[in-house]
XYZ file of C-alpha atoms in Angstrom:
460
model
C -23.153 -38.467 10.833
C -20.494 -37.436 9.242
C -18.234 -35.212 11.019
C -17.513 -31.411 10.427
C -14.927 -29.792 8.830
C -13.167 -26.975 10.539
C -10.637 -25.121 7.564
C -8.044 -22.764 9.665
C -5.965 -20.562 7.232
C -2.922 -19.210 8.946
C -0.815 -21.535 11.342
C 0.541 -19.079 13.910
C -1.158 -17.882 17.011
C -4.813 -17.231 16.198
C -5.149 -20.108 13.902
C -3.595 -22.768 15.534
C -4.886 -21.805 19.203
C -8.186 -21.743 17.577
C -7.228 -25.345 16.218
C -6.228 -26.531 19.292
C -9.018 -25.078 21.217
C -11.652 -26.729 19.227
C -9.649 -30.121 19.173
C -9.827 -29.905 23.047
C -13.670 -29.662 22.852
C -14.499 -32.045 19.808
C -12.664 -35.210 18.910
C -11.668 -35.923 15.239
C -14.945 -38.158 14.902
C -16.968 -35.073 15.448
C -14.558 -32.302 13.758
C -12.067 -32.589 10.982
C -9.261 -30.152 11.290
C -7.589 -29.007 8.515
C -5.213 -25.881 8.716
C -3.087 -24.297 6.029
C 0.227 -22.339 6.588
C 2.290 -20.680 3.978
C 5.280 -21.027 5.606
C 7.781 -23.918 7.305
C 6.694 -22.920 10.823
C 3.627 -22.927 13.163
C 2.767 -21.630 16.744
C 5.919 -19.666 17.461
C 6.799 -16.307 18.904
C 6.682 -13.644 16.345
C 8.099 -11.275 19.330
C 10.684 -12.901 20.354
C 12.197 -12.894 16.684
C 14.531 -10.025 17.596
C 15.726 -11.534 20.466
C 16.710 -14.354 18.520
C 18.293 -12.407 15.885
C 20.220 -10.535 18.892
C 21.596 -13.808 20.184
C 19.707 -13.202 23.337
C 17.952 -16.232 22.473
C 20.363 -19.364 21.089
C 18.291 -21.075 19.135
C 15.132 -20.586 16.651
C 13.532 -23.795 17.901
C 13.263 -22.181 21.381
C 10.755 -19.658 19.744
C 8.377 -22.265 18.514
C 5.595 -23.644 20.967
C 4.116 -26.624 19.052
C 5.785 -27.791 15.857
C 3.557 -28.928 12.820
C 4.515 -32.922 13.517
C 3.051 -31.998 17.382
C -0.153 -30.630 15.732
C -0.672 -33.312 13.624
C -0.099 -35.883 16.575
C -3.401 -33.985 17.776
C -5.306 -35.072 14.821
C -5.006 -31.645 13.020
C -4.323 -32.142 9.192
C -1.596 -29.346 9.353
C 0.186 -28.556 5.472
C 2.854 -26.157 5.640
C 4.456 -24.479 2.587
C 0.501 -24.121 1.175
C -1.289 -20.926 0.922
C -4.693 -20.251 0.219
C -5.449 -18.326 -2.870
C -9.088 -17.890 -3.166
C -12.385 -17.895 -0.915
C -15.499 -19.475 -2.435
C -17.744 -18.571 0.564
C -20.919 -19.334 -1.897
C -19.687 -23.149 -2.266
C -18.005 -23.516 1.284
C -14.565 -23.984 0.129
C -11.015 -22.227 -0.398
C -8.575 -22.936 -2.984
C -4.825 -24.017 -1.877
C -1.602 -23.806 -3.953
C 1.517 -26.217 -2.899
C 4.464 -23.652 -2.753
C 7.086 -25.846 -3.958
C 5.248 -28.178 -6.656
C 2.550 -25.301 -7.540
C -0.535 -27.680 -7.252
C -3.900 -26.526 -6.589
C -6.390 -27.878 -5.116
C -9.905 -26.936 -3.519
C -11.314 -28.177 0.021
C -14.595 -27.917 1.485
C -15.486 -26.570 4.673
C -18.279 -26.155 7.453
C -16.932 -23.742 9.392
C -13.891 -21.220 8.359
C -11.179 -19.454 10.530
C -9.274 -16.380 8.995
C -5.885 -15.866 10.760
C -3.782 -14.442 7.650
C -1.854 -12.213 10.082
C -0.190 -9.265 8.890
C 2.401 -8.236 6.832
C 5.524 -5.665 6.847
C 4.741 -2.189 5.305
C 6.958 -2.241 2.216
C 6.665 1.132 0.431
C 7.003 1.130 -3.369
C 10.392 2.516 -3.779
C 13.189 1.740 -6.129
C 15.412 -1.021 -4.780
C 12.967 -2.255 -2.258
C 13.201 -5.402 -3.385
C 16.859 -5.886 -3.511
C 18.860 -8.338 -1.891
C 19.846 -7.429 1.913
C 16.333 -5.568 2.552
C 14.310 -7.435 4.866
C 10.733 -7.424 6.755
C 10.544 -9.381 9.583
C 7.056 -10.441 10.361
C 7.303 -14.146 10.470
C 9.704 -16.913 11.537
C 10.677 -17.336 7.775
C 11.309 -14.095 7.683
C 13.566 -13.995 10.367
C 15.403 -16.735 9.389
C 15.961 -15.209 5.500
C 17.487 -11.775 7.772
C 19.619 -14.544 9.913
C 20.939 -16.014 6.341
C 21.719 -12.523 5.057
C 23.516 -11.453 8.279
C 25.722 -14.709 8.238
C 26.892 -14.090 4.766
C 27.276 -10.567 4.666
C 31.164 -9.295 5.544
C 30.005 -5.986 6.404
C 28.870 -4.423 9.821
C 26.439 -1.497 8.511
C 22.993 -1.465 9.201
C 20.142 0.806 8.372
C 16.643 0.272 9.989
C 13.906 2.515 8.120
C 11.178 3.329 10.590
C 11.221 3.525 14.507
C 8.182 2.035 15.712
C 8.519 -1.084 18.003
C 9.908 -3.362 15.128
C 12.509 -0.765 14.101
C 13.532 0.020 17.735
C 13.907 -3.908 18.788
C 15.849 -4.718 15.569
C 17.845 -1.543 16.074
C 19.279 -3.411 19.334
C 18.793 -6.911 17.886
C 21.894 -5.403 15.095
C 23.762 -3.459 17.950
C 23.857 -6.774 19.999
C 25.127 -8.542 16.923
C 28.123 -6.020 16.460
C 26.684 -3.568 13.681
C 27.100 0.081 13.296
C 23.302 0.755 13.303
C 21.522 3.976 11.680
C 17.385 4.441 12.208
C 16.136 6.548 9.657
C 12.200 7.625 10.563
C 9.846 10.113 9.241
C 8.493 11.614 12.493
C 10.019 14.435 15.027
C 10.587 11.522 17.204
C 11.169 7.714 17.316
C 8.075 5.631 18.752
C 5.081 7.250 17.314
C 3.140 4.892 19.762
C 4.659 7.597 22.395
C 3.875 11.317 22.704
C 6.839 13.251 20.982
C 7.884 14.528 24.506
C 8.241 10.730 25.773
C 9.382 9.827 22.215
C 12.285 12.602 22.827
C 13.586 10.268 25.840
C 13.834 7.446 23.600
C 15.685 9.281 21.150
C 18.174 10.804 23.496
C 18.653 7.370 24.923
C 19.360 5.612 21.621
C 21.944 8.123 20.478
C 23.598 7.473 23.919
C 23.655 3.776 23.155
C 25.507 4.442 19.989
C 22.975 4.018 17.742
C 22.467 7.023 15.236
C 19.052 8.076 14.915
C 17.825 10.297 12.205
C 14.377 12.381 12.601
C 12.248 13.801 9.560
C 14.044 11.078 7.181
C 11.997 10.169 4.360
C 13.582 7.300 2.179
C 13.044 7.514 -1.262
C 15.448 4.649 -2.646
C 17.736 1.872 -1.639
C 20.908 2.060 -3.628
C 22.391 -1.274 -5.071
C 25.917 -2.443 -6.202
C 26.455 -4.445 -9.388
C 25.354 -7.503 -7.836
C 21.889 -5.926 -7.068
C 22.652 -6.062 -3.319
C 21.674 -3.238 -1.068
C 24.740 -0.518 -0.340
C 23.073 2.266 0.793
C 19.463 4.193 1.455
C 18.861 7.576 0.215
C 16.501 10.057 1.566
C 14.368 12.990 0.156
C 17.188 15.247 1.363
C 19.515 13.870 -0.806
C 21.744 12.240 2.204
C 22.965 8.574 1.573
C 23.514 5.940 4.028
C 25.578 3.287 3.608
C 23.961 -0.242 4.449
C 25.199 -3.754 4.268
C 21.758 -4.952 5.340
C 18.428 -2.723 5.370
C 15.452 -3.744 7.934
C 12.144 -2.376 7.494
C 10.470 -1.386 10.708
C 7.841 0.829 9.658
C 4.806 -1.264 10.590
C 2.603 -3.607 9.338
C -0.864 -3.804 7.700
C -3.415 -6.493 7.945
C -2.998 -9.287 5.269
C -6.650 -9.396 4.184
C -6.345 -9.291 0.131
C -8.324 -13.024 0.508
C -11.118 -11.545 2.507
C -11.521 -8.299 0.207
C -11.381 -10.313 -2.925
C -14.438 -12.416 -1.351
C -16.117 -9.300 -0.110
C -15.726 -9.581 3.569
C -16.204 -6.422 5.761
C -13.165 -4.801 6.471
C -12.672 -1.384 8.759
C -10.703 1.318 8.098
C -7.405 0.031 8.075
C -8.208 -3.246 6.333
C -8.852 -5.145 8.959
C -11.441 -7.823 9.277
C -14.675 -6.910 11.354
C -16.224 -9.248 13.793
C -18.645 -9.412 16.517
C -17.716 -10.201 20.296
C -17.218 -13.790 19.636
C -14.774 -13.213 16.733
C -17.526 -14.172 13.924
C -16.788 -12.423 10.750
C -19.837 -9.910 10.796
C -22.699 -11.315 8.622
C -21.344 -14.719 8.175
C -22.197 -17.184 10.700
C -19.439 -19.962 9.546
C -16.467 -17.797 9.260
C -14.694 -16.521 12.293
C -11.282 -14.258 12.328
C -8.700 -13.039 14.506
C -4.866 -12.049 15.347
C -3.106 -9.690 13.208
C -5.641 -9.776 10.265
C -8.801 -8.224 12.258
C -9.823 -4.676 13.816
C -10.326 -4.822 17.633
C -12.551 -2.664 19.742
C -10.530 0.280 21.421
C -12.287 0.280 24.996
C -11.146 3.972 26.099
C -11.838 5.624 22.492
C -14.956 3.529 21.472
C -13.611 2.975 18.010
C -12.239 -0.358 16.023
C -8.546 -0.236 14.969
C -5.857 -2.207 14.121
C -3.260 -3.336 17.066
C -1.460 -6.587 16.076
C 0.133 -8.087 19.133
C 0.496 -11.984 19.931
C -1.159 -11.324 23.250
C -4.500 -10.588 21.361
C -4.034 -13.390 18.998
C -3.913 -15.857 21.527
C -6.851 -14.780 23.092
C -8.690 -14.786 19.717
C -7.897 -17.846 19.186
C -9.171 -19.394 22.390
C -12.332 -17.195 21.822
C -12.790 -18.827 18.272
C -12.205 -22.173 19.018
C -14.729 -22.624 21.590
C -17.233 -20.920 19.416
C -16.203 -23.668 16.758
C -16.323 -26.265 19.296
C -19.736 -25.426 20.599
C -18.706 -23.594 23.593
C -19.049 -19.597 24.461
C -16.607 -16.902 24.700
C -16.139 -13.228 23.718
C -13.210 -11.057 23.339
C -14.614 -7.431 24.501
C -11.642 -5.494 23.332
C -8.537 -3.732 24.319
C -7.164 -0.864 26.065
C -4.007 -0.556 23.703
C -1.109 -1.862 25.982
C 2.120 -2.513 24.827
C 5.789 -2.977 25.916
C 9.272 -2.615 24.340
C 12.951 -2.023 24.781
C 16.269 -0.792 23.078
C 19.291 -2.043 25.081
C 18.567 -1.049 28.639
C 15.677 1.424 27.741
C 12.413 0.295 28.520
C 9.434 1.534 27.110
C 5.417 1.214 27.848
C 2.115 2.582 26.737
C -1.717 1.804 27.273
C -4.450 4.001 26.399
C -4.570 7.216 24.745
C -2.150 9.367 23.561
C -2.594 12.920 23.222
C -3.727 12.829 19.561
C -5.706 9.896 20.158
C -7.435 11.388 22.608
C -7.929 14.927 20.548
C -9.258 12.723 17.275
C -12.025 11.076 19.902
C -13.235 14.570 20.852
C -11.980 14.469 24.420
C -10.832 17.351 26.647
C -7.890 16.311 28.713
C -5.013 17.214 31.123
C -1.570 15.795 31.315
C 1.091 14.991 33.941
C 4.581 13.923 33.638
C 6.976 13.235 36.806
C 10.296 11.939 36.841
C 11.181 9.392 39.399
C 13.152 6.087 40.120
C 12.436 2.395 39.590
C 13.110 1.432 43.232
C 13.874 3.351 46.268
C 16.380 6.430 45.250
C 19.043 4.931 47.703
C 18.599 1.307 46.774
C 21.505 0.044 44.515
C 19.692 -0.863 41.371
C 17.649 2.371 41.144
C 17.161 3.543 37.571
C 15.340 6.735 36.365
C 12.007 6.623 35.179
C 9.421 8.994 33.575
C 5.877 8.565 33.749
C 2.930 10.820 31.936
C -0.683 10.205 32.475
C -3.661 11.502 30.305
C -7.005 12.091 32.128
C -10.204 13.498 31.037
C -10.760 17.134 32.188
C -14.152 17.254 33.676
C -14.611 13.544 34.646
C -10.879 12.899 35.759
C -11.370 9.377 34.016
C -7.857 7.753 33.448
C -7.723 7.912 29.282
C -3.678 6.840 29.071
C -0.426 6.126 30.528
C 3.311 6.280 28.790
C 6.236 5.190 30.738
C 10.226 5.308 29.718
C 12.783 4.326 31.983
C 15.635 1.673 33.408
C 14.840 -1.718 34.195
C 11.604 -2.320 36.400
C 9.712 0.371 34.389
C 7.778 -1.043 31.824
C 5.874 -3.535 33.544
C 4.511 -1.122 35.426
C 1.919 -0.043 32.860
C -0.265 -3.225 33.641
C -1.266 -1.106 36.912
C -2.712 1.485 34.218
C -3.914 -1.417 32.067
C -6.023 -2.821 34.668
C -7.329 0.902 35.624
C -8.236 1.666 31.982
C -10.451 -1.268 31.995
C -12.150 -0.827 35.052
C -12.777 2.788 33.891
C -11.133 4.319 36.882
C -10.523 7.981 37.862
C -6.808 8.964 38.523
C -8.119 9.738 41.808
C -8.994 6.368 42.332
C -5.432 5.240 41.003
C -4.151 7.140 43.546
C -5.844 5.283 46.414
C -4.627 1.789 44.829
C -3.064 -0.357 47.127
C 0.261 -1.483 45.658
C 3.088 -3.604 47.009
C 6.220 -1.747 48.353
C 9.451 -2.669 49.554
C 12.658 -0.635 48.609
C 13.727 -2.992 46.082
C 10.584 -2.585 43.970
C 9.507 0.695 44.576
C 9.544 4.171 46.086
C 7.183 4.407 48.954
C 4.847 6.236 46.178
C 5.044 4.334 42.828
C 5.620 6.432 40.120
C 2.201 5.507 38.678
C 0.462 7.031 41.522
C 2.619 10.051 42.025
C 1.621 10.916 38.251
C -1.857 9.647 38.766
C -1.857 12.293 41.961
C -0.540 14.860 39.794
C -2.966 14.824 37.460
C -5.932 14.656 39.959
C -4.055 18.480 40.672
C -4.304 19.165 36.961
C -8.008 18.235 36.695
C -9.063 20.209 39.810
C -6.912 22.924 38.568
C -8.514 22.765 34.910
C -12.375 23.067 36.069
C -15.071 22.024 34.017
């Protein structure tokens, strides 16, 4: 009996996790695996790119968990610098193009995995394609930015956007000695937080020497006579000099192939799957990683949440299904952490506008505390905000901004959200305590206790 063939499109977290898990379950005599990757690199930490750019991670190779050669040694036919340009679902085949030679060929499959990832949002503005303008999503993107930084004598950088990518790249460029200006359209940076918490991030970034300009709508990248970026212009008529421009506006699912093939997409353009990560209505097609939408367990809606943690889990689930096993991915609560210099930022669950969009009535509670006992030498300030459902007291979301030791406390809330706990139940959690780690009352518990009072005061 001939071996089945699995074709994987995308060679990073979801795709190669799926291929590797399938290989663990089935040997090459049972399952042939062919994987296509547009770039030069596989199985790397995209989340680590800002820290390589900033110098905290010394070498590019430190971000790579498994090279193409290592995958091939495990009997995976991995083809780098090869882009799939067409899906023929009726014929169970894909058309791929060698990006170096231009040669194209068809490859048949029995089972197909789409792990095409996401791409940086790149608005259609004059000059956006100029030399020196970079989006940073893949390791190839990071290498191109690094090459620009090493060739460019000037030390002025403009970051467009102040989400996770924007603030992390701002920090990276500060570490490289750049004068950094962050331009963003919102009232505060970090739109993943409520504006009051984003205001804390704004103040801290300014204290760190990063110029943060709110309400700035970028309309053009100005270039010099050689076509290189020299400044960024905003709708208000201001110009911000730039030797390098980094786009941190966010990302969108890379699903043009799926759309052209008629596969089901959600409101954000991400692929829709069932709990086993099979594409809806297609038993022989799976999808995972940044190209899919996932179920928000708190709001009960599907949304695009591009994170490496999810992508790796998706890959494990897909690989189990392809290999004849069984696994599911139930959904997410929206947990994410980041930092800019010495400021840690975390959130999980719903923001106020998310709760309003979901039709939920809620109360909020915000407290200021310290990361350790106040008298301990490493104590740093920390602000925690809690959202709770008004009638039931169900925990809806937590946001944290503070010094070292703040961000990972959000994991307490992530577990509580997944378990559907109330803020009263959160207050009763038996958390670890010692002065070097926490005040007697952990700040998350203090915020939850204040939320309990707000729920009771609000009544039904």
